[in-house]
Amino acid sequence: MFPPLARAAMIALVGLTAIPGIILLTMAGWPDMFQGAPMAETMAGLSATQGILTTGLFFFTVSGLLWAPALWFVLDRSRDAGGHRDAVSLAGLFIAASLAVRVAWYGANATATPIAAEIWATGGPAERAALDVMLQLINDVLSTAQEDIGVNLIGSAALLLIGLEIIRLRVFPRWLGYMAVVTSLLFVISSAEMVGLNAGQTVAIAAPSLMNFWFLFMAVAMIRTRASDPQRITP
């Protein structure tokens, strides 16, 4: 359905759109500035960084949504090359589950933020109290579910299975498989805070950075190999 060049372009876009998104969101102080912060501080932060935050969230959302079809293209190549049926099916389920969590969070964030700003500017104490609860749910609960569960655990499980299949089948250079395995493990480690451990900021930055570069390298590999006639290649 999609020619190799179109698949490669979508795969590359995951990394290319994530990079400016991460830079802009870091400049805006997201998400640390909003998680657990008082409502007045959150609204002040939104007002001061609205342009940077909106642009960064746009790039970040595009990258997050393209992640699923891009990873599916790689999975599809593994399936065509004789990938293990159970591994391919399970990876596909993990991709779909991760995408569902991402869409829920992106949708809630995109619709709630402008509404919250308007209510805060015009509402009274009761409305602001209700807004405080709503934003706490979005920024703390849904953000944690999206990042730690949807991306770091479910998404990395899909990446791990695909990496193992790449190593086994050699449909792409094996080092891309090893890179996927290492990246997926870093994502899992970065969610150690869910059990009370702190993996450090280095791991939290290394995992998505490696993944973005992996997608860029994978785009090149997709162009160099023939999607219509998958074959094993040398490491």
mmCIF file of C-alpha atoms in Angstrom:
data_model
loop_
_atom_site.group_PDB
_atom_site.id
_atom_site.type_symbol
_atom_site.label_atom_id
_atom_site.label_comp_id
_atom_site.label_asym_id
_atom_site.label_seq_id
_atom_site.Cartn_x
_atom_site.Cartn_y
_atom_site.Cartn_z
ATOM 1 C CA MET A 1 0.000 0.000 0.000
ATOM 2 C CA PHE A 2 2.815 2.395 0.861
ATOM 3 C CA PRO A 3 5.982 2.397 -1.281
ATOM 4 C CA PRO A 4 9.339 2.104 0.522
ATOM 5 C CA LEU A 5 10.124 5.806 0.068
ATOM 6 C CA ALA A 6 6.821 6.885 1.654
ATOM 7 C CA ARG A 7 7.365 4.497 4.551
ATOM 8 C CA ALA A 8 10.900 5.776 5.033
ATOM 9 C CA ALA A 9 9.670 9.389 5.010
ATOM 10 C CA MET A 10 7.089 8.697 7.736
ATOM 11 C CA ILE A 11 9.651 6.813 9.822
ATOM 12 C CA ALA A 12 12.108 9.702 9.527
ATOM 13 C CA LEU A 13 9.418 12.236 10.482
ATOM 14 C CA VAL A 14 9.059 10.593 13.892
ATOM 15 C CA GLY A 15 12.607 11.602 14.775
ATOM 16 C CA LEU A 16 12.610 14.893 12.882
ATOM 17 C CA THR A 17 9.453 16.230 14.550
ATOM 18 C CA ALA A 18 10.378 14.959 18.012
ATOM 19 C CA ILE A 19 13.645 16.903 18.162
ATOM 20 C CA PRO A 20 12.195 20.459 17.904
ATOM 21 C CA GLY A 21 9.275 19.363 20.088
ATOM 22 C CA ILE A 22 11.545 18.237 22.905
ATOM 23 C CA ILE A 23 13.686 21.392 22.652
ATOM 24 C CA LEU A 24 10.702 23.759 22.738
ATOM 25 C CA LEU A 25 8.921 21.919 25.549
ATOM 26 C CA THR A 26 12.103 21.938 27.616
ATOM 27 C CA MET A 27 12.359 25.701 27.077
ATOM 28 C CA ALA A 28 8.737 26.069 28.246
ATOM 29 C CA GLY A 29 9.383 24.016 31.378
ATOM 30 C CA TRP A 30 6.929 21.304 30.383
ATOM 31 C CA PRO A 31 5.829 19.043 31.982
ATOM 32 C CA ASP A 32 7.663 19.677 35.285
ATOM 33 C CA MET A 33 6.286 23.208 35.610
ATOM 34 C CA PHE A 34 2.687 21.931 35.529
ATOM 35 C CA GLN A 35 2.853 18.736 37.568
ATOM 36 C CA GLY A 36 1.869 19.387 41.168
ATOM 37 C CA ALA A 37 2.131 23.170 40.793
ATOM 38 C CA PRO A 38 -0.474 25.549 42.276
ATOM 39 C CA MET A 39 -3.160 26.645 39.823
ATOM 40 C CA ALA A 40 -2.045 30.276 39.775
ATOM 41 C CA GLU A 41 1.519 29.238 38.987
ATOM 42 C CA THR A 42 0.353 26.918 36.221
ATOM 43 C CA MET A 43 -1.765 29.603 34.572
ATOM 44 C CA ALA A 44 1.062 32.127 34.822
ATOM 45 C CA GLY A 45 3.397 29.636 33.178
ATOM 46 C CA LEU A 46 0.898 28.977 30.387
ATOM 47 C CA SER A 47 0.540 32.698 29.754
ATOM 48 C CA ALA A 48 4.288 33.337 29.674
ATOM 49 C CA THR A 49 5.208 30.404 27.426
ATOM 50 C CA GLN A 50 2.019 29.920 25.410
ATOM 51 C CA GLY A 51 3.623 30.295 21.968
ATOM 52 C CA ILE A 52 6.620 28.074 22.716
ATOM 53 C CA LEU A 53 4.475 25.524 24.551
ATOM 54 C CA THR A 54 1.846 25.319 21.788
ATOM 55 C CA THR A 55 4.456 24.882 19.055
ATOM 56 C CA GLY A 56 6.378 22.327 21.073
ATOM 57 C CA LEU A 57 3.234 20.320 21.842
ATOM 58 C CA PHE A 58 2.336 20.367 18.146
ATOM 59 C CA PHE A 59 5.664 18.824 17.106
ATOM 60 C CA PHE A 60 5.601 16.425 20.055
ATOM 61 C CA THR A 61 2.060 15.293 19.251
ATOM 62 C CA VAL A 62 2.830 14.766 15.555
ATOM 63 C CA SER A 63 5.859 12.668 16.473
ATOM 64 C CA GLY A 64 3.902 10.659 19.035
ATOM 65 C CA LEU A 65 1.072 9.889 16.615
ATOM 66 C CA LEU A 66 3.409 9.015 13.725
ATOM 67 C CA TRP A 67 5.262 6.642 16.065
ATOM 68 C CA ALA A 68 2.578 3.961 15.681
ATOM 69 C CA PRO A 69 2.361 3.690 11.853
ATOM 70 C CA ALA A 70 6.140 4.124 11.546
ATOM 71 C CA LEU A 71 6.818 1.270 13.949
ATOM 72 C CA TRP A 72 4.119 -0.771 12.235
ATOM 73 C CA PHE A 73 5.962 -0.383 8.915
ATOM 74 C CA VAL A 74 9.080 -1.862 10.515
ATOM 75 C CA LEU A 75 6.994 -4.635 12.064
ATOM 76 C CA ASP A 76 5.404 -5.330 8.690
ATOM 77 C CA ARG A 77 8.831 -5.846 7.148
ATOM 78 C CA SER A 78 9.675 -8.341 9.886
ATOM 79 C CA ARG A 79 6.419 -10.206 9.261
ATOM 80 C CA ASP A 80 7.064 -10.389 5.514
ATOM 81 C CA ALA A 81 10.557 -11.696 6.191
ATOM 82 C CA GLY A 82 9.198 -14.618 8.217
ATOM 83 C CA GLY A 83 8.895 -13.066 11.655
ATOM 84 C CA HIS A 84 7.596 -15.210 14.491
ATOM 85 C CA ARG A 85 3.806 -14.988 14.333
ATOM 86 C CA ASP A 86 3.262 -14.646 18.079
ATOM 87 C CA ALA A 87 5.981 -12.019 18.454
ATOM 88 C CA VAL A 88 4.623 -9.994 15.529
ATOM 89 C CA SER A 89 1.030 -10.213 16.808
ATOM 90 C CA LEU A 90 2.023 -9.234 20.343
ATOM 91 C CA ALA A 91 4.106 -6.305 19.093
ATOM 92 C CA GLY A 92 1.126 -5.139 17.036
ATOM 93 C CA LEU A 93 -1.103 -5.231 20.115
ATOM 94 C CA PHE A 94 1.447 -3.235 22.108
ATOM 95 C CA ILE A 95 1.621 -0.622 19.325
ATOM 96 C CA ALA A 96 -2.180 -0.283 19.273
ATOM 97 C CA ALA A 97 -2.401 -0.064 23.077
ATOM 98 C CA SER A 98 0.348 2.552 23.282
ATOM 99 C CA LEU A 99 -1.318 4.614 20.564
ATOM 100 C CA ALA A 100 -4.658 4.501 22.407
ATOM 101 C CA VAL A 101 -3.071 5.885 25.598
ATOM 102 C CA ARG A 102 -1.217 8.578 23.632
ATOM 103 C CA VAL A 103 -4.367 9.700 21.800
ATOM 104 C CA ALA A 104 -6.321 9.916 25.076
ATOM 105 C CA TRP A 105 -3.684 12.148 26.636
ATOM 106 C CA TYR A 106 -3.068 14.300 23.544
ATOM 107 C CA GLY A 107 -6.814 14.810 23.090
ATOM 108 C CA ALA A 108 -7.421 15.698 26.722
ATOM 109 C CA ASN A 109 -4.474 18.077 26.808
ATOM 110 C CA ALA A 110 -5.343 19.799 23.526
ATOM 111 C CA THR A 111 -8.979 20.391 24.437
ATOM 112 C CA ALA A 112 -8.606 21.145 28.142
ATOM 113 C CA THR A 113 -5.778 23.686 28.016
ATOM 114 C CA PRO A 114 -7.609 26.492 26.125
ATOM 115 C CA ILE A 115 -10.797 25.852 28.124
ATOM 116 C CA ALA A 116 -8.822 26.007 31.364
ATOM 117 C CA ALA A 117 -7.261 29.331 30.423
ATOM 118 C CA GLU A 118 -10.672 30.848 29.677
ATOM 119 C CA ILE A 119 -12.271 29.547 32.885
ATOM 120 C CA TRP A 120 -9.364 30.781 34.973
ATOM 121 C CA ALA A 121 -9.613 34.260 33.459
ATOM 122 C CA THR A 122 -13.387 34.634 33.846
ATOM 123 C CA GLY A 123 -14.493 32.168 36.536
ATOM 124 C CA GLY A 124 -15.051 32.611 40.228
ATOM 125 C CA PRO A 125 -13.613 30.652 43.194
ATOM 126 C CA ALA A 126 -15.878 27.626 42.623
ATOM 127 C CA GLU A 127 -14.987 27.377 38.943
ATOM 128 C CA ARG A 128 -11.287 27.735 39.702
ATOM 129 C CA ALA A 129 -11.479 25.017 42.350
ATOM 130 C CA ALA A 130 -13.102 22.642 39.862
ATOM 131 C CA LEU A 131 -10.469 23.620 37.309
ATOM 132 C CA ASP A 132 -7.728 22.785 39.773
ATOM 133 C CA VAL A 133 -9.066 19.224 40.113
ATOM 134 C CA MET A 134 -9.469 18.808 36.349
ATOM 135 C CA LEU A 135 -5.961 19.953 35.493
ATOM 136 C CA GLN A 136 -4.476 17.851 38.265
ATOM 137 C CA LEU A 137 -6.144 14.824 36.687
ATOM 138 C CA ILE A 138 -4.768 15.689 33.252
ATOM 139 C CA ASN A 139 -1.278 16.816 34.219
ATOM 140 C CA ASP A 140 -0.596 14.274 36.955
ATOM 141 C CA VAL A 141 -2.692 11.168 36.315
ATOM 142 C CA LEU A 142 -3.091 11.149 32.520
ATOM 143 C CA SER A 143 0.432 12.493 31.933
ATOM 144 C CA THR A 144 1.900 9.729 34.103
ATOM 145 C CA ALA A 145 -0.256 7.110 32.382
ATOM 146 C CA GLN A 146 0.838 8.351 28.962
ATOM 147 C CA GLU A 147 4.523 8.683 29.731
ATOM 148 C CA ASP A 148 5.240 5.820 32.116
ATOM 149 C CA ILE A 149 2.684 3.282 30.922
ATOM 150 C CA GLY A 150 1.806 4.180 27.326
ATOM 151 C CA VAL A 151 5.312 5.098 26.178
ATOM 152 C CA ASN A 152 7.895 3.721 28.601
ATOM 153 C CA LEU A 153 6.320 0.316 29.262
ATOM 154 C CA ILE A 154 3.856 -0.620 26.504
ATOM 155 C CA GLY A 155 5.659 1.258 23.732
ATOM 156 C CA SER A 156 9.052 -0.087 24.739
ATOM 157 C CA ALA A 157 7.643 -3.640 24.801
ATOM 158 C CA ALA A 158 6.715 -3.265 21.126
ATOM 159 C CA LEU A 159 10.146 -1.840 20.342
ATOM 160 C CA LEU A 160 11.849 -4.695 22.227
ATOM 161 C CA LEU A 161 9.985 -7.383 20.288
ATOM 162 C CA ILE A 162 10.733 -5.673 16.979
ATOM 163 C CA GLY A 163 14.410 -5.333 17.921
ATOM 164 C CA LEU A 164 14.656 -9.023 18.748
ATOM 165 C CA GLU A 165 13.036 -9.923 15.423
ATOM 166 C CA ILE A 166 15.475 -7.677 13.550
ATOM 167 C CA ILE A 167 18.385 -9.433 15.266
ATOM 168 C CA ARG A 168 16.966 -12.854 14.450
ATOM 169 C CA LEU A 169 15.873 -12.213 10.856
ATOM 170 C CA ARG A 170 18.500 -9.685 9.728
ATOM 171 C CA VAL A 171 15.902 -8.012 7.519
ATOM 172 C CA PHE A 172 17.665 -4.816 8.619
ATOM 173 C CA PRO A 173 21.240 -4.435 9.909
ATOM 174 C CA ARG A 174 21.489 -6.280 13.214
ATOM 175 C CA TRP A 175 22.911 -3.266 15.039
ATOM 176 C CA LEU A 176 19.515 -1.579 14.561
ATOM 177 C CA GLY A 177 18.002 -4.508 16.423
ATOM 178 C CA TYR A 178 20.489 -4.191 19.277
ATOM 179 C CA MET A 179 19.887 -0.425 19.365
ATOM 180 C CA ALA A 180 16.129 -1.035 19.660
ATOM 181 C CA VAL A 181 16.649 -3.496 22.526
ATOM 182 C CA VAL A 182 18.905 -1.101 24.456
ATOM 183 C CA THR A 183 16.504 1.788 23.876
ATOM 184 C CA SER A 184 13.512 -0.201 25.088
ATOM 185 C CA LEU A 185 15.353 -1.205 28.264
ATOM 186 C CA LEU A 186 16.278 2.432 28.936
ATOM 187 C CA PHE A 187 12.608 3.393 28.639
ATOM 188 C CA VAL A 188 11.685 0.765 31.224
ATOM 189 C CA ILE A 189 14.459 1.943 33.570
ATOM 190 C CA SER A 190 13.306 5.550 33.231
ATOM 191 C CA SER A 191 9.937 4.533 34.712
ATOM 192 C CA ALA A 192 11.567 3.195 37.895
ATOM 193 C CA GLU A 193 9.946 6.109 39.732
ATOM 194 C CA MET A 194 6.682 4.170 39.595
ATOM 195 C CA VAL A 195 8.151 1.807 42.207
ATOM 196 C CA GLY A 196 9.847 4.535 44.216
ATOM 197 C CA LEU A 197 13.249 4.503 42.499
ATOM 198 C CA ASN A 198 14.968 7.358 40.704
ATOM 199 C CA ALA A 199 16.767 6.415 37.503
ATOM 200 C CA GLY A 200 18.078 9.948 37.004
ATOM 201 C CA GLN A 201 17.609 12.565 34.319
ATOM 202 C CA THR A 202 20.313 11.074 32.097
ATOM 203 C CA VAL A 203 18.308 7.907 31.438
ATOM 204 C CA ALA A 204 15.111 9.922 30.899
ATOM 205 C CA ILE A 205 16.873 11.941 28.192
ATOM 206 C CA ALA A 206 18.880 9.072 26.679
ATOM 207 C CA ALA A 207 15.875 6.815 25.997
ATOM 208 C CA PRO A 208 13.848 9.154 23.710
ATOM 209 C CA SER A 209 17.039 10.523 22.133
ATOM 210 C CA LEU A 210 18.186 7.048 21.136
ATOM 211 C CA MET A 211 14.711 6.217 19.853
ATOM 212 C CA ASN A 212 14.621 9.302 17.643
ATOM 213 C CA PHE A 213 18.006 8.472 16.156
ATOM 214 C CA TRP A 214 16.856 4.864 15.725
ATOM 215 C CA PHE A 215 13.925 6.024 13.610
ATOM 216 C CA LEU A 216 16.227 8.189 11.487
ATOM 217 C CA PHE A 217 18.654 5.300 10.917
ATOM 218 C CA MET A 218 15.729 2.971 10.237
ATOM 219 C CA ALA A 219 14.427 5.327 7.562
ATOM 220 C CA VAL A 220 17.748 5.032 5.728
ATOM 221 C CA ALA A 221 17.689 1.250 6.124
ATOM 222 C CA MET A 222 14.130 1.134 4.772
ATOM 223 C CA ILE A 223 15.245 2.922 1.613
ATOM 224 C CA ARG A 224 18.245 0.641 1.136
ATOM 225 C CA THR A 225 16.242 -2.575 1.396
ATOM 226 C CA ARG A 226 13.439 -3.680 -0.883
ATOM 227 C CA ALA A 227 10.044 -3.833 0.814
ATOM 228 C CA SER A 228 8.607 -5.984 -1.970
ATOM 229 C CA ASP A 229 11.262 -8.656 -1.634
ATOM 230 C CA PRO A 230 12.451 -8.879 1.987
ATOM 231 C CA GLN A 231 15.737 -10.716 2.381
ATOM 232 C CA ARG A 232 18.346 -11.226 5.013
ATOM 233 C CA ILE A 233 21.211 -8.785 4.858
ATOM 234 C CA THR A 234 24.634 -8.837 6.431
ATOM 235 C CA PRO A 235 25.171 -7.083 9.783
#
